[in-house]
C-alpha positions as a Python dict, from the first residue, in 0.01 Angstrom:
ca = {
    (1, 'A'): (0, 0, 0),
    (2, 'V'): (287, 289, 21),
    (3, 'T'): (559, 31, 65),
    (4, 'T'): (395, -277, -187),
    (5, 'F'): (394, -53, -447),
    (6, 'L'): (715, 43, -413),
    (7, 'L'): (869, -249, -387),
    (8, 'A'): (644, -377, -674),
    (9, 'I'): (814, -88, -887),
    (10, 'F'): (1183, -142, -750),
    (11, 'F'): (1146, -557, -865),
    (12, 'A'): (954, -491, -1166),
    (13, 'G'): (1115, -270, -1281),
    (14, 'P'): (1374, -434, -1505),
    (15, 'F'): (1171, -672, -1682),
    (16, 'I'): (977, -313, -1791),
    (17, 'S'): (1037, -181, -2120),
    (18, 'L'): (931, 65, -2324),
    (19, 'N'): (965, 136, -2705),
    (20, 'G'): (1197, -191, -2720),
    (21, 'R'): (1433, -10, -2423),
    (22, 'P'): (1457, -146, -2009),
    (23, 'F'): (1204, 96, -1812),
    (24, 'M'): (1516, 194, -1615),
    (25, 'L'): (1872, 169, -1604),
    (26, 'F'): (2179, 267, -1483),
    (27, 'N'): (2458, 144, -1646),
    (28, 'I'): (2784, 362, -1573),
    (29, 'F'): (3052, 90, -1748),
    (30, 'E'): (2888, 160, -2095),
    (31, 'R'): (2801, 542, -2001),
    (32, 'K'): (2481, 438, -2096),
    (33, 'F'): (2153, 553, -1910),
    (34, 'I'): (1773, 496, -1941),
    (35, 'L'): (1511, 699, -1758),
    (36, 'F'): (1124, 617, -1830),
    (37, 'G'): (1257, 419, -2169),
    (38, 'Q'): (1461, 751, -2308),
    (39, 'V'): (1859, 702, -2368),
    (40, 'F'): (2120, 985, -2167),
    (41, 'W'): (2469, 950, -2219),
    (42, 'P'): (2728, 1112, -2138),
    (43, 'Q'): (2702, 1437, -2332),
    (44, 'D'): (2299, 1466, -2170),
    (45, 'F'): (2500, 1478, -1786),
    (46, 'F'): (2364, 1860, -1739),
    (47, 'L'): (2041, 1692, -1720),
    (48, 'L'): (2152, 1468, -1472),
    (49, 'A'): (2315, 1729, -1311),
    (50, 'L'): (1986, 1943, -1304),
    (51, 'T'): (1761, 1736, -1243),
    (52, 'L'): (1942, 1573, -918),
    (53, 'I'): (1946, 1957, -845),
    (54, 'T'): (1607, 1983, -822),
    (55, 'L'): (1509, 1661, -626),
    (56, 'F'): (1809, 1747, -388),
    (57, 'V'): (1638, 2059, -326),
    (58, 'F'): (1265, 1933, -336),
    (59, 'V'): (1324, 1701, -90),
    (60, 'I'): (1470, 1934, 165),
    (61, 'L'): (1128, 2185, 89),
    (62, 'F'): (976, 1857, 177),
    (63, 'T'): (1100, 1772, 462),
    (64, 'V'): (1067, 2113, 548),
    (65, 'A'): (760, 2136, 557),
    (66, 'F'): (651, 1817, 606),
    (67, 'G'): (890, 1588, 815),
    (68, 'R'): (1029, 1291, 785),
    (69, 'I'): (816, 1092, 517),
    (70, 'W'): (1131, 1021, 264),
    (71, 'C'): (1280, 857, 599),
    (72, 'G'): (968, 653, 714),
    (73, 'W'): (774, 572, 396),
    (74, 'A'): (1028, 603, 85),
    (75, 'C'): (1349, 489, 150),
    (76, 'P'): (1479, 257, -6),
    (77, 'Q'): (1661, 74, 377),
    (78, 'T'): (1318, 152, 574),
    (79, 'L'): (1119, -5, 282),
    (80, 'F'): (1366, -351, 366),
    (81, 'M'): (1478, -280, 639),
    (82, 'E'): (1089, -243, 818),
    (83, 'M'): (879, -392, 582),
    (84, 'V'): (1108, -710, 445),
    (85, 'F'): (1337, -817, 738),
    (86, 'R'): (1218, -729, 1066),
    (87, 'K'): (897, -866, 940),
    (88, 'I'): (1011, -1189, 839),
    (89, 'E'): (1251, -1145, 1152),
    (90, 'Y'): (911, -1076, 1387),
    (91, 'W'): (743, -1400, 1233),
    (92, 'I'): (1043, -1646, 1330),
    (93, 'E'): (1186, -1482, 1682),
    (94, 'G'): (861, -1304, 1802),
    (95, 'D'): (834, -946, 1866),
    (96, 'A'): (1144, -770, 2017),
    (97, 'N'): (1057, -841, 2397),
    (98, 'E'): (1021, -1213, 2261),
    (99, 'Q'): (1348, -1188, 2048),
    (100, 'R'): (1562, -1038, 2400),
    (101, 'R'): (1427, -1364, 2545),
    (102, 'I'): (1519, -1548, 2341),
    (103, 'N'): (1880, -1424, 2268),
    (104, 'N'): (1921, -1408, 2677),
    (105, 'G'): (1837, -1764, 2698),
    (106, 'P'): (2049, -2084, 2691),
    (107, 'W'): (2149, -2286, 2332),
    (108, 'N'): (1898, -2517, 2251),
    (109, 'A'): (1726, -2690, 1916),
    (110, 'K'): (1474, -2442, 1872),
    (111, 'K'): (1685, -2075, 1960),
    (112, 'I'): (1946, -2270, 1687),
    (113, 'R'): (1679, -2352, 1449),
    (114, 'R'): (1505, -1967, 1434),
    (115, 'K'): (1840, -1802, 1402),
    (116, 'V'): (1993, -2042, 1124),
    (117, 'T'): (1618, -2020, 949),
    (118, 'K'): (1623, -1628, 910),
    (119, 'Q'): (2031, -1646, 793),
    (120, 'I'): (1919, -1844, 577),
    (121, 'I'): (1606, -1645, 446),
    (122, 'F'): (1793, -1329, 514),
    (123, 'I'): (2076, -1422, 240),
    (124, 'L'): (1817, -1561, -6),
    (125, 'L'): (1657, -1212, 38),
    (126, 'S'): (1992, -1065, -24),
    (127, 'V'): (2081, -1260, -329),
    (128, 'L'): (1717, -1159, -475),
    (129, 'I'): (1801, -767, -419),
    (130, 'A'): (2179, -766, -499),
    (131, 'H'): (2037, -976, -872),
    (132, 'I'): (1793, -690, -906),
    (133, 'T'): (2015, -440, -834),
    (134, 'M'): (2261, -581, -1109),
    (135, 'A'): (1974, -586, -1362),
    (136, 'Y'): (1947, -266, -1337),
    (137, 'L'): (2334, -158, -1419),
    (138, 'I'): (2379, -400, -1663),
    (139, 'G'): (2048, -483, -1783),
    (140, 'I'): (1853, -797, -1708),
    (141, 'E'): (1901, -957, -2005),
    (142, 'E'): (2271, -944, -1914),
    (143, 'V'): (2191, -1058, -1588),
    (144, 'K'): (2021, -1374, -1703),
    (145, 'V'): (2294, -1456, -1892),
    (146, 'L'): (2547, -1395, -1582),
    (147, 'V'): (2311, -1679, -1355),
    (148, 'S'): (2319, -1876, -1625),
    (149, 'Q'): (2715, -1926, -1743),
    (150, 'P'): (2978, -2090, -1480),
    (151, 'P'): (3104, -1789, -1283),
    (152, 'S'): (3416, -1824, -1416),
    (153, 'E'): (3252, -1772, -1729),
    (154, 'N'): (3204, -1368, -1664),
    (155, 'M'): (3376, -1329, -1315),
    (156, 'A'): (3360, -956, -1279),
    (157, 'G'): (2971, -1030, -1291),
    (158, 'F'): (2966, -1305, -1053),
    (159, 'I'): (3190, -1077, -772),
    (160, 'G'): (2986, -826, -805),
    (161, 'L'): (2666, -1023, -716),
    (162, 'I'): (2889, -1162, -415),
    (163, 'V'): (2976, -823, -334),
    (164, 'F'): (2564, -719, -377),
    (165, 'T'): (2507, -1008, -169),
    (166, 'G'): (2720, -938, 100),
    (167, 'I'): (2670, -559, 118),
    (168, 'F'): (2245, -611, 149),
    (169, 'Y'): (2308, -882, 409),
    (170, 'G'): (2542, -718, 613),
    (171, 'V'): (2298, -352, 602),
    (172, 'F'): (1986, -545, 713),
    (173, 'A'): (2067, -851, 875),
    (174, 'Y'): (2348, -668, 1108),
    (175, 'F'): (2461, -264, 1010),
    (176, 'R'): (1975, -215, 1004),
    (177, 'E'): (1960, 155, 1150),
    (178, 'Q'): (2349, 240, 1174),
    (179, 'A'): (2315, 309, 810),
    (180, 'C'): (2056, 583, 879),
    (181, 'I'): (2221, 708, 1116),
    (182, 'A'): (2631, 712, 994),
    (183, 'V'): (2586, 646, 640),
    (184, 'C'): (2316, 825, 483),
    (185, 'P'): (2357, 1178, 384),
    (186, 'Y'): (2092, 1330, 358),
    (187, 'G'): (1920, 1082, 757),
    (188, 'R'): (2285, 1346, 842),
    (189, 'L'): (2093, 1657, 743),
    (190, 'Q'): (1802, 1571, 962),
    (191, 'K'): (1869, 1827, 1246),
    (192, 'I'): (1925, 2129, 1036),
    (193, 'L'): (1574, 2036, 833),
    (194, 'L'): (1357, 1977, 1040),
    (195, 'V'): (1151, 2279, 1250),
    (196, 'K'): (947, 2256, 1489),
    (197, 'D'): (609, 2227, 1317),
    (198, 'S'): (766, 1951, 1101),
}
């Protein structure tokens, strides 16, 4: 239920507007940020900094008191990896033991069909996630214009979508949990934040 709710917010967010403004927009290119329909400009940066510091302190205190709830229940990496990509992988290739058996077995038509189907679905999902992410950066109307024109009309936007797609595909198809271990600063802090009773 938590995953469904958070994924619904992520996918619906660019399409929601309040008072004629997007629900959320993080347009770093035009230095325009909209949170819950309220516009913030660069001169309002101190509010953003104060909010981020408060959020960071809250996450640290929450982790010390209750454990890794962020990592297990709310982190986008976990939501997409465990509740979307891994579910599809299990649906196509079976559980971990079945996947090991398939990977160690000979290449035959069944194995090729499963591997290719999984990768095609992963790429399509990565394309979808990239477009939604881009909508949070430039706005859904700009993304609609971007996808309705040939790439030559807006090469920067097209390259951005390709890069986002490649990053999401690489992380969810291959890099996986290493993103938490090696890249995520919060994951690196877990050892010092957790206490015996967490």
